[in-house]
Amino acid sequence: MAGSQIESQSKLMFYPTQIKEIYRIISIVGRITFNHNNREVVKEQLGKEKYHELVTIALDSNLQVSNVIYDYFLEKEDYQSIKQYFTISLNFARDTSTILDPFAGEGVFLELFTQAMESEYSNENIHLIANELETNRYNAIKEKGIVNEHYNLAFEEFNKLPKNSISLLLYNPPYGDTNGIRNVKHYLDLILDIGILHNTKDADKEYANGHIVMVIRKDDLLDSLPLIVKHFDVYEELIYKVNEEEYNRYKQYVIYAKLRKEPIDLNNTYWALKYQEEMQLITNTIESNPEFNIKMYEKNYRTRIDLPSIPYREMKFNMSAAKKAKELQSDLSNSNWKWIKELTEIKDFTTEIIDKPTPLKLGETANIIASGMINGEMSLDNKAYHVVVGGTKNQIRNEEYKEKDNNGESITVTKKILYSQPYLNVLVNNNGHYEIKEIIGGETTE
């Protein structure tokens, strides 16, 4: 009982990601936009001197002005100005980008996504899904009404989503362990096992695989790194520890990664070496305690996070239809099933008694045995038991008859006739030697 309580408490442990870090994550996953009108308002709000200082930093560092100003407000924790002046856009082509937080707490992560990407969310281009085990936090998510789907389940029981249906997974699981395995590794293994992250396995669409953003402790990161590198392409340039205040409390790091089409084959020498190189590179990066810098907002081919667009509603409908089909069962007592049963049931003749007013001829006996009714052990007049096998053979016989030809002369015509000949094989004792005697229908015995 004590062990069960400890494990349950471990699953309920929750360390929410700080709002400051959530805004950073949103801006790296998406693209910061800052229109001209808002820029003029911000210039007046900051004052010309501060505004020009930020513009100079952007020009000197070859950064976008919008990113520098966004980061300025973020460092000041002026979230109201961020919500008022900036919007975030996702990189997707069509359909829907699905975002799942499987350990959602009170849903703050997803709530800020909806606020930052309000225009896209209202156009149903983003579909938000939350799962939370603890009832009070789950009820808080429901009351906010900011997600499209919400569940109150332990993740081990979380089977509500179609395979390949998630564009982005936010990963901040409860710390601690389950049966001696750290929860970060335990739950990541489950996520990979159920296959909910989108994977096209298409050589021409590598960018379209699902992404994961992890906010996890440094010790958990190093412990799970072999699993992460095997299954994900990690954006090594985007690894950073959270802000100093938060890091001093939880020692958390932020990791961005994209699901590989196939996990690395460690039995392949080439890929095993690549795996070791990547493991060493990422370990060195983590141990260097990298901090966030503004350049991480800048997107290039390597660090651009393209979330796959997914026909989620169709996938969800198909999953529901398949589940219902499995649950449908026929009523085996109805008349249709009884009729089919009578047609197809193999009769049990083990206790069948055949009554015939006259003695059986050999041909009749062979026909009965050929029908399968009494193959096996047979009793004759309750005096002796014989092992018998019967059946039929295809035979050809010649029949001759007389007829007249075209000249009126009598000729003999031979006709070949194909017929089935019943037979009966009986195992007999011939002077102490067992042998099989074949009896043909129509024969007489001596």
Short mmCIF file of C-alpha atoms in Angstrom, two decimals:
data_model
loop_
_atom_site.label_atom_id
_atom_site.label_comp_id
_atom_site.label_asym_id
_atom_site.label_seq_id
_atom_site.Cartn_x
_atom_site.Cartn_y
_atom_site.Cartn_z
CA MET A 1 0.00 0.00 0.00
CA ALA A 2 2.79 2.41 0.89
CA GLY A 3 4.48 1.78 -2.45
CA SER A 4 1.22 2.44 -4.29
CA GLN A 5 0.71 5.72 -2.45
CA ILE A 6 4.25 6.86 -3.22
CA GLU A 7 3.79 6.11 -6.90
CA SER A 8 0.43 7.93 -7.00
CA GLN A 9 1.94 10.97 -5.30
CA SER A 10 4.79 10.90 -7.82
CA LYS A 11 2.30 11.08 -10.68
CA LEU A 12 0.55 14.04 -9.08
CA MET A 13 3.74 16.06 -8.58
CA PHE A 14 3.54 19.16 -10.75
CA TYR A 15 6.02 21.96 -11.36
CA PRO A 16 4.37 24.49 -13.70
CA THR A 17 6.51 26.10 -16.36
CA GLN A 18 7.00 29.77 -15.57
CA ILE A 19 5.02 32.19 -17.75
CA LYS A 20 8.23 33.88 -18.88
CA GLU A 21 9.51 30.59 -20.28
CA ILE A 22 6.20 29.80 -21.94
CA TYR A 23 6.36 33.06 -23.88
CA ARG A 24 9.90 32.20 -24.98
CA ILE A 25 8.80 28.76 -26.15
CA ILE A 26 5.83 30.16 -28.06
CA SER A 27 8.04 32.66 -29.89
CA ILE A 28 10.59 29.98 -30.87
CA VAL A 29 7.95 27.51 -32.05
CA GLY A 30 6.18 30.26 -33.97
CA ARG A 31 7.16 33.52 -35.64
CA ILE A 32 6.91 36.91 -33.92
CA THR A 33 4.95 39.49 -35.90
CA PHE A 34 4.87 43.21 -35.11
CA ASN A 35 2.88 45.46 -37.45
CA HIS A 36 3.72 49.09 -38.31
CA ASN A 37 0.93 50.66 -36.25
CA ASN A 38 1.93 48.77 -33.12
CA ARG A 39 5.56 49.69 -33.71
CA GLU A 40 4.69 53.38 -33.65
CA VAL A 41 2.73 52.95 -30.42
CA VAL A 42 5.62 51.05 -28.82
CA LYS A 43 8.07 53.73 -29.93
CA GLU A 44 6.02 56.32 -28.10
CA GLN A 45 5.59 54.07 -25.05
CA LEU A 46 9.31 53.31 -24.74
CA GLY A 47 10.49 56.79 -25.65
CA LYS A 48 12.72 57.60 -28.62
CA GLU A 49 15.96 57.00 -26.75
CA LYS A 50 15.14 53.49 -25.54
CA TYR A 51 13.53 52.59 -28.85
CA HIS A 52 16.60 53.65 -30.85
CA GLU A 53 18.83 51.78 -28.41
CA LEU A 54 16.91 48.56 -29.12
CA VAL A 55 16.97 49.20 -32.88
CA THR A 56 20.75 49.72 -32.71
CA ILE A 57 21.18 46.41 -30.86
CA ALA A 58 19.16 44.70 -33.60
CA LEU A 59 21.21 46.25 -36.42
CA ASP A 60 24.57 45.58 -34.76
CA SER A 61 23.68 41.95 -34.03
CA ASN A 62 21.92 41.34 -37.36
CA LEU A 63 18.65 40.62 -35.57
CA GLN A 64 15.08 41.50 -36.38
CA VAL A 65 13.88 44.57 -34.50
CA SER A 66 10.61 42.83 -33.58
CA ASN A 67 12.51 40.04 -31.81
CA VAL A 68 14.69 42.45 -29.83
CA ILE A 69 11.72 44.52 -28.63
CA TYR A 70 9.74 41.38 -27.82
CA ASP A 71 12.63 40.10 -25.70
CA TYR A 72 12.92 43.47 -23.97
CA PHE A 73 9.30 43.29 -22.80
CA LEU A 74 9.81 39.65 -21.83
CA GLU A 75 12.79 40.43 -19.61
CA LYS A 76 10.71 43.16 -17.97
CA GLU A 77 7.90 40.59 -17.56
CA ASP A 78 5.59 43.08 -19.21
CA TYR A 79 3.23 40.42 -20.53
CA GLN A 80 0.42 42.88 -21.10
CA SER A 81 2.47 44.75 -23.71
CA ILE A 82 3.41 41.45 -25.38
CA LYS A 83 -0.26 40.44 -25.64
CA GLN A 84 -1.22 43.92 -26.85
CA TYR A 85 1.42 44.52 -29.52
CA PHE A 86 2.67 41.14 -30.75
CA THR A 87 1.16 38.09 -32.39
CA ILE A 88 2.71 34.72 -33.08
CA SER A 89 2.17 32.77 -36.29
CA LEU A 90 2.80 29.08 -36.85
CA ASN A 91 4.37 27.68 -39.98
CA PHE A 92 1.81 25.36 -41.50
CA ALA A 93 0.25 24.86 -44.91
CA ARG A 94 -3.34 23.71 -44.42
CA ASP A 95 -5.67 21.71 -42.19
CA THR A 96 -4.94 21.87 -38.46
CA SER A 97 -1.93 22.00 -36.16
CA THR A 98 -2.67 19.96 -33.05
CA ILE A 99 -1.01 20.82 -29.74
CA LEU A 100 -1.15 18.39 -26.82
CA ASP A 101 -0.19 18.98 -23.20
CA PRO A 102 -0.49 15.52 -21.58
CA PHE A 103 0.37 16.86 -18.10
CA ALA A 104 -1.45 20.16 -18.40
CA GLY A 105 -1.79 21.33 -14.81
CA GLU A 106 -4.31 24.18 -15.00
CA GLY A 107 -3.74 24.61 -18.73
CA VAL A 108 -1.66 27.82 -18.53
CA PHE A 109 0.67 26.65 -21.30
CA LEU A 110 -2.19 26.12 -23.72
CA GLU A 111 -4.01 29.23 -22.53
CA LEU A 112 -1.06 31.42 -23.48
CA PHE A 113 -0.85 29.72 -26.86
CA THR A 114 -4.44 30.70 -27.58
CA GLN A 115 -3.77 34.30 -26.55
CA ALA A 116 -0.55 34.63 -28.56
CA MET A 117 -2.06 33.02 -31.65
CA GLU A 118 -5.59 34.33 -31.25
CA SER A 119 -6.31 34.94 -34.94
CA GLU A 120 -5.22 31.45 -35.97
CA TYR A 121 -6.98 29.81 -33.04
CA SER A 122 -10.26 31.53 -33.92
CA ASN A 123 -9.92 30.25 -37.49
CA GLU A 124 -9.65 26.67 -36.17
CA ASN A 125 -6.11 26.32 -37.46
CA ILE A 126 -4.99 25.24 -34.00
CA HIS A 127 -6.58 22.37 -32.06
CA LEU A 128 -5.62 22.27 -28.37
CA ILE A 129 -5.79 19.10 -26.26
CA ALA A 130 -5.18 18.86 -22.52
CA ASN A 131 -4.92 15.93 -20.14
CA GLU A 132 -4.61 16.33 -16.38
CA LEU A 133 -4.81 13.63 -13.71
CA GLU A 134 -5.43 15.82 -10.64
CA THR A 135 -9.15 16.65 -10.41
CA ASN A 136 -8.95 20.24 -9.15
CA ARG A 137 -6.48 21.26 -11.84
CA TYR A 138 -8.54 19.44 -14.46
CA ASN A 139 -11.67 21.34 -13.36
CA ALA A 140 -9.74 24.61 -13.72
CA ILE A 141 -9.02 23.71 -17.37
CA LYS A 142 -12.70 22.98 -18.00
CA GLU A 143 -13.80 26.26 -16.43
CA LYS A 144 -11.40 28.30 -18.59
CA GLY A 145 -12.87 26.83 -21.78
CA ILE A 146 -9.65 27.43 -23.70
CA VAL A 147 -9.02 23.95 -25.15
CA ASN A 148 -10.85 21.89 -27.75
CA GLU A 149 -10.50 18.59 -25.87
CA HIS A 150 -9.76 17.84 -22.24
CA TYR A 151 -9.29 14.56 -20.36
CA ASN A 152 -8.92 13.59 -16.71
CA LEU A 153 -6.79 10.44 -17.00
CA ALA A 154 -3.54 8.92 -15.83
CA PHE A 155 -1.33 8.95 -18.90
CA GLU A 156 -1.02 5.14 -18.77
CA GLU A 157 -4.76 5.08 -19.57
CA PHE A 158 -4.60 7.86 -22.16
CA ASN A 159 -5.75 6.23 -25.41
CA LYS A 160 -8.08 8.89 -26.76
CA LEU A 161 -6.06 10.16 -29.72
CA PRO A 162 -5.41 8.65 -33.16
CA LYS A 163 -1.88 7.59 -34.07
CA ASN A 164 0.18 10.24 -35.90
CA SER A 165 -2.27 12.97 -34.86
CA ILE A 166 -0.14 15.43 -32.82
CA SER A 167 1.84 18.27 -34.40
CA LEU A 168 3.40 19.56 -31.18
CA LEU A 169 3.67 17.93 -27.76
CA LEU A 170 4.46 20.05 -24.69
CA TYR A 171 6.37 17.86 -22.27
CA ASN A 172 6.71 18.77 -18.61
CA PRO A 173 5.81 15.53 -16.80
CA PRO A 174 5.72 14.98 -13.03
CA TYR A 175 9.17 14.43 -11.61
CA GLY A 176 10.06 11.45 -9.46
CA ASP A 177 9.95 7.84 -10.65
CA THR A 178 7.62 4.95 -11.46
CA ASN A 179 8.81 1.49 -10.43
CA GLY A 180 12.40 2.72 -10.26
CA ILE A 181 12.32 4.46 -13.68
CA ARG A 182 12.43 8.24 -13.77
CA ASN A 183 9.03 9.60 -14.86
CA VAL A 184 10.55 11.74 -17.62
CA LYS A 185 11.92 8.61 -19.30
CA HIS A 186 8.92 6.45 -18.37
CA TYR A 187 6.33 8.74 -19.95
CA LEU A 188 8.46 9.56 -22.98
CA ASP A 189 8.72 5.85 -23.64
CA LEU A 190 4.92 5.56 -23.44
CA ILE A 191 4.47 8.48 -25.84
CA LEU A 192 6.74 6.81 -28.38
CA ASP A 193 5.02 3.47 -27.85
CA ILE A 194 1.49 4.73 -28.57
CA GLY A 195 2.75 6.69 -31.62
CA ILE A 196 0.66 9.85 -31.27
CA LEU A 197 3.32 12.24 -32.63
CA HIS A 198 2.85 12.75 -36.35
CA ASN A 199 5.21 10.75 -38.57
CA THR A 200 4.80 10.86 -42.34
CA LYS A 201 7.64 8.38 -43.06
CA ASP A 202 7.75 10.22 -46.39
CA ALA A 203 11.26 10.84 -47.79
CA ASP A 204 10.11 14.06 -49.47
CA LYS A 205 8.42 15.50 -46.39
CA GLU A 206 10.94 15.26 -43.60
CA TYR A 207 9.89 18.65 -42.24
CA ALA A 208 6.37 17.38 -41.62
CA ASN A 209 7.07 15.17 -38.61
CA GLY A 210 5.75 16.10 -35.18
CA HIS A 211 7.75 18.12 -32.65
CA ILE A 212 8.21 18.00 -28.91
CA VAL A 213 9.19 20.78 -26.51
CA MET A 214 10.55 19.48 -23.21
CA VAL A 215 10.90 21.45 -20.00
CA ILE A 216 12.73 18.98 -17.75
CA ARG A 217 15.36 18.86 -15.04
CA LYS A 218 18.98 18.57 -16.05
CA ASP A 219 19.43 15.20 -14.34
CA ASP A 220 16.31 13.85 -16.09
CA LEU A 221 17.55 15.23 -19.40
CA LEU A 222 20.88 13.42 -19.11
CA ASP A 223 19.14 10.24 -17.91
CA SER A 224 16.71 10.27 -20.86
CA LEU A 225 19.20 11.47 -23.48
CA PRO A 226 19.85 8.01 -25.03
CA LEU A 227 16.10 7.60 -25.61
CA ILE A 228 15.72 11.17 -26.89
CA VAL A 229 18.60 11.00 -29.38
CA LYS A 230 17.54 7.59 -30.67
CA HIS A 231 14.03 8.78 -31.55
CA PHE A 232 14.37 12.55 -32.07
CA ASP A 233 16.44 14.98 -34.08
CA VAL A 234 17.40 17.47 -31.35
CA TYR A 235 17.86 21.16 -32.17
CA GLU A 236 21.19 21.43 -30.41
CA GLU A 237 21.38 25.18 -31.13
CA LEU A 238 18.17 25.74 -29.15
CA ILE A 239 19.11 24.00 -25.90
CA TYR A 240 19.10 26.38 -22.96
CA LYS A 241 18.46 26.42 -19.24
CA VAL A 242 15.51 28.41 -17.97
CA ASN A 243 15.95 31.87 -16.45
CA GLU A 244 18.09 32.07 -13.34
CA GLU A 245 15.25 32.39 -10.83
CA GLU A 246 13.48 29.32 -12.20
CA TYR A 247 16.68 27.36 -12.72
CA ASN A 248 17.73 27.81 -9.10
CA ARG A 249 14.46 26.16 -8.04
CA TYR A 250 14.10 23.23 -10.47
CA LYS A 251 17.32 23.06 -12.57
CA GLN A 252 15.21 22.89 -15.72
CA TYR A 253 16.31 22.91 -19.36
CA VAL A 254 14.29 23.53 -22.51
CA ILE A 255 14.77 21.11 -25.41
CA TYR A 256 13.26 21.34 -28.90
CA ALA A 257 13.24 18.21 -31.03
CA LYS A 258 11.61 16.68 -34.09
CA LEU A 259 10.54 13.03 -34.32
CA ARG A 260 12.74 10.94 -36.58
CA LYS A 261 11.07 8.92 -39.33
CA GLU A 262 12.69 5.83 -37.88
CA PRO A 263 14.63 5.43 -34.63
CA ILE A 264 18.39 5.17 -35.05
CA ASP A 265 19.46 1.60 -35.78
CA LEU A 266 22.22 0.97 -33.27
CA ASN A 267 23.07 -2.32 -34.99
CA ASN A 268 24.16 -0.36 -38.05
CA THR A 269 27.81 0.66 -37.67
CA TYR A 270 27.42 3.99 -39.48
CA TRP A 271 24.36 5.05 -37.48
CA ALA A 272 25.81 3.76 -34.22
CA LEU A 273 28.79 6.11 -34.74
CA LYS A 274 26.50 9.02 -35.65
CA TYR A 275 24.49 8.30 -32.53
CA GLN A 276 27.60 8.40 -30.34
CA GLU A 277 28.73 11.67 -31.94
CA GLU A 278 25.33 13.27 -31.39
CA MET A 279 25.15 12.01 -27.82
CA GLN A 280 28.54 13.54 -27.08
CA LEU A 281 27.71 16.85 -28.78
CA ILE A 282 24.43 17.29 -26.88
CA THR A 283 25.95 16.18 -23.58
CA ASN A 284 28.72 18.74 -23.98
CA THR A 285 26.15 21.43 -24.76
CA ILE A 286 24.11 20.58 -21.67
CA GLU A 287 27.16 20.52 -19.41
CA SER A 288 28.15 23.97 -20.67
CA ASN A 289 24.98 25.34 -19.02
CA PRO A 290 23.81 27.33 -22.08
CA GLU A 291 21.55 30.29 -21.45
CA PHE A 292 18.88 31.75 -23.67
CA ASN A 293 19.92 34.42 -26.14
CA ILE A 294 17.97 36.57 -28.57
CA LYS A 295 19.48 34.82 -31.60
CA MET A 296 17.35 31.79 -30.76
CA TYR A 297 14.33 33.72 -32.03
CA GLU A 298 15.92 33.94 -35.47
CA LYS A 299 14.83 31.23 -37.87
CA ASN A 300 17.03 29.52 -40.43
CA TYR A 301 16.66 26.24 -42.29
CA ARG A 302 18.12 24.26 -39.41
CA THR A 303 16.23 25.87 -36.53
CA ARG A 304 12.92 26.55 -38.28
CA ILE A 305 10.21 24.56 -36.55
CA ASP A 306 7.55 23.63 -39.11
CA LEU A 307 4.59 22.02 -37.39
CA PRO A 308 2.81 19.50 -39.60
CA SER A 309 -0.76 20.25 -40.61
CA ILE A 310 -3.03 17.31 -39.90
CA PRO A 311 -6.58 16.33 -40.99
CA TYR A 312 -7.35 15.84 -37.32
CA ARG A 313 -11.14 15.85 -37.44
CA GLU A 314 -11.14 13.17 -40.12
CA MET A 315 -8.63 11.07 -38.15
CA LYS A 316 -10.69 11.43 -34.98
CA PHE A 317 -13.88 10.43 -36.81
CA ASN A 318 -12.19 7.36 -38.32
CA MET A 319 -10.89 6.35 -34.90
CA SER A 320 -14.37 6.68 -33.40
CA ALA A 321 -15.94 4.70 -36.24
CA ALA A 322 -13.37 1.91 -35.89
CA LYS A 323 -13.96 1.73 -32.13
CA LYS A 324 -17.72 1.49 -32.59
CA ALA A 325 -17.30 -1.24 -35.22
CA LYS A 326 -15.26 -3.30 -32.74
CA GLU A 327 -17.96 -2.94 -30.13
CA LEU A 328 -20.76 -4.16 -32.40
CA GLN A 329 -21.67 -7.81 -31.77
CA SER A 330 -24.29 -9.95 -33.48
CA ASP A 331 -27.11 -11.60 -31.56
CA LEU A 332 -26.21 -15.27 -31.87
CA SER A 333 -29.72 -16.31 -30.80
CA ASN A 334 -31.52 -14.74 -33.77
CA SER A 335 -33.10 -16.84 -36.54
CA ASN A 336 -30.51 -15.89 -39.18
CA TRP A 337 -27.61 -17.24 -37.12
CA LYS A 338 -29.60 -20.42 -36.32
CA TRP A 339 -30.21 -20.98 -40.03
CA ILE A 340 -26.51 -20.51 -40.88
CA LYS A 341 -25.57 -22.82 -38.02
CA GLU A 342 -27.84 -25.58 -39.33
CA LEU A 343 -26.34 -25.23 -42.81
CA THR A 344 -22.71 -25.26 -41.77
CA GLU A 345 -22.56 -27.30 -38.57
CA ILE A 346 -20.59 -30.53 -38.75
CA LYS A 347 -22.82 -33.27 -37.38
CA ASP A 348 -21.59 -35.52 -34.60
CA PHE A 349 -22.31 -39.10 -35.57
CA THR A 350 -20.48 -40.75 -32.68
CA THR A 351 -23.78 -41.90 -31.15
CA GLU A 352 -25.81 -42.18 -34.36
CA ILE A 353 -27.62 -45.53 -34.92
CA ILE A 354 -28.49 -46.51 -38.50
CA ASP A 355 -31.57 -48.79 -38.84
CA LYS A 356 -32.13 -50.69 -42.11
CA PRO A 357 -34.86 -53.34 -42.54
CA THR A 358 -32.68 -55.54 -44.80
CA PRO A 359 -29.01 -56.49 -44.44
CA LEU A 360 -26.53 -54.01 -45.89
CA LYS A 361 -24.91 -54.87 -49.17
CA LEU A 362 -21.21 -54.18 -49.47
CA GLY A 363 -21.81 -51.29 -51.86
CA GLU A 364 -24.30 -49.71 -49.47
CA THR A 365 -21.89 -50.10 -46.60
CA ALA A 366 -19.12 -48.48 -48.62
CA ASN A 367 -21.39 -45.56 -49.53
CA ILE A 368 -22.35 -44.97 -45.90
CA ILE A 369 -18.71 -45.05 -44.83
CA ALA A 370 -17.72 -42.76 -47.71
CA SER A 371 -20.23 -40.22 -46.44
CA GLY A 372 -18.17 -39.94 -43.25
CA MET A 373 -20.91 -41.25 -41.01
CA ILE A 374 -19.13 -44.32 -39.63
CA ASN A 375 -15.48 -43.95 -40.55
CA GLY A 376 -13.42 -45.22 -37.63
CA GLU A 377 -14.34 -48.13 -35.37
CA MET A 378 -17.43 -50.12 -36.35
CA SER A 379 -19.24 -52.92 -34.54
CA LEU A 380 -20.84 -55.77 -36.50
CA ASP A 381 -23.70 -57.44 -34.62
CA ASN A 382 -22.02 -56.47 -31.33
CA LYS A 383 -19.61 -59.37 -31.85
CA ALA A 384 -16.50 -57.85 -33.33
CA TYR A 385 -15.01 -54.40 -33.79
CA HIS A 386 -13.25 -53.42 -36.99
CA VAL A 387 -11.26 -50.39 -38.01
CA VAL A 388 -12.78 -49.32 -41.31
CA VAL A 389 -12.24 -46.55 -43.81
CA GLY A 390 -14.44 -46.05 -46.85
CA GLY A 391 -14.73 -43.75 -49.79
CA THR A 392 -15.18 -43.64 -53.56
CA LYS A 393 -12.80 -43.93 -56.49
CA ASN A 394 -13.24 -42.59 -60.01
CA GLN A 395 -13.35 -45.57 -62.39
CA ILE A 396 -13.75 -46.05 -66.14
CA ARG A 397 -15.56 -49.00 -67.73
CA ASN A 398 -16.14 -49.93 -71.33
CA GLU A 399 -19.61 -50.72 -72.68
CA GLU A 400 -20.12 -52.26 -76.12
CA TYR A 401 -23.28 -52.18 -78.21
CA LYS A 402 -24.33 -52.77 -81.83
CA GLU A 403 -25.55 -50.13 -84.23
CA LYS A 404 -25.78 -49.69 -87.98
CA ASP A 405 -23.46 -47.44 -89.95
CA ASN A 406 -24.40 -45.19 -92.87
CA ASN A 407 -24.35 -48.17 -95.23
CA GLY A 408 -26.80 -50.10 -93.08
CA GLU A 409 -24.18 -52.57 -91.88
CA SER A 410 -24.01 -53.63 -88.22
CA ILE A 411 -20.94 -52.45 -86.28
CA THR A 412 -19.73 -52.73 -82.66
CA VAL A 413 -19.33 -49.42 -80.76
CA THR A 414 -17.32 -49.15 -77.54
CA LYS A 415 -18.22 -46.33 -75.08
CA LYS A 416 -16.08 -45.30 -72.09
CA ILE A 417 -18.11 -44.45 -68.97
CA LEU A 418 -16.70 -42.54 -65.94
CA TYR A 419 -18.32 -43.53 -62.64
CA SER A 420 -17.66 -43.45 -58.88
CA GLN A 421 -16.92 -46.80 -57.31
CA PRO A 422 -17.53 -47.09 -53.54
CA TYR A 423 -14.99 -49.09 -51.60
CA LEU A 424 -14.41 -50.26 -48.05
CA ASN A 425 -11.02 -50.86 -46.43
CA VAL A 426 -11.13 -53.16 -43.44
CA LEU A 427 -8.21 -53.97 -41.15
CA VAL A 428 -8.30 -57.80 -40.74
CA ASN A 429 -6.28 -60.47 -38.99
CA ASN A 430 -4.98 -63.02 -41.48
CA ASN A 431 -3.42 -65.88 -39.53
CA GLY A 432 -1.86 -63.51 -37.01
CA HIS A 433 -0.81 -60.88 -39.54
CA TYR A 434 -2.69 -57.63 -39.85
CA GLU A 435 -3.53 -56.56 -43.36
CA ILE A 436 -5.94 -54.26 -45.14
CA LYS A 437 -8.63 -55.85 -47.25
CA GLU A 438 -10.34 -53.63 -49.80
CA ILE A 439 -13.95 -54.51 -50.63
CA ILE A 440 -15.47 -52.95 -53.72
CA GLY A 441 -19.16 -52.14 -53.89
CA GLY A 442 -21.04 -54.93 -55.69
CA GLU A 443 -18.54 -57.63 -54.78
CA THR A 444 -19.54 -60.73 -52.85
CA THR A 445 -17.50 -62.30 -50.14
CA GLU A 446 -16.60 -65.91 -49.99
#
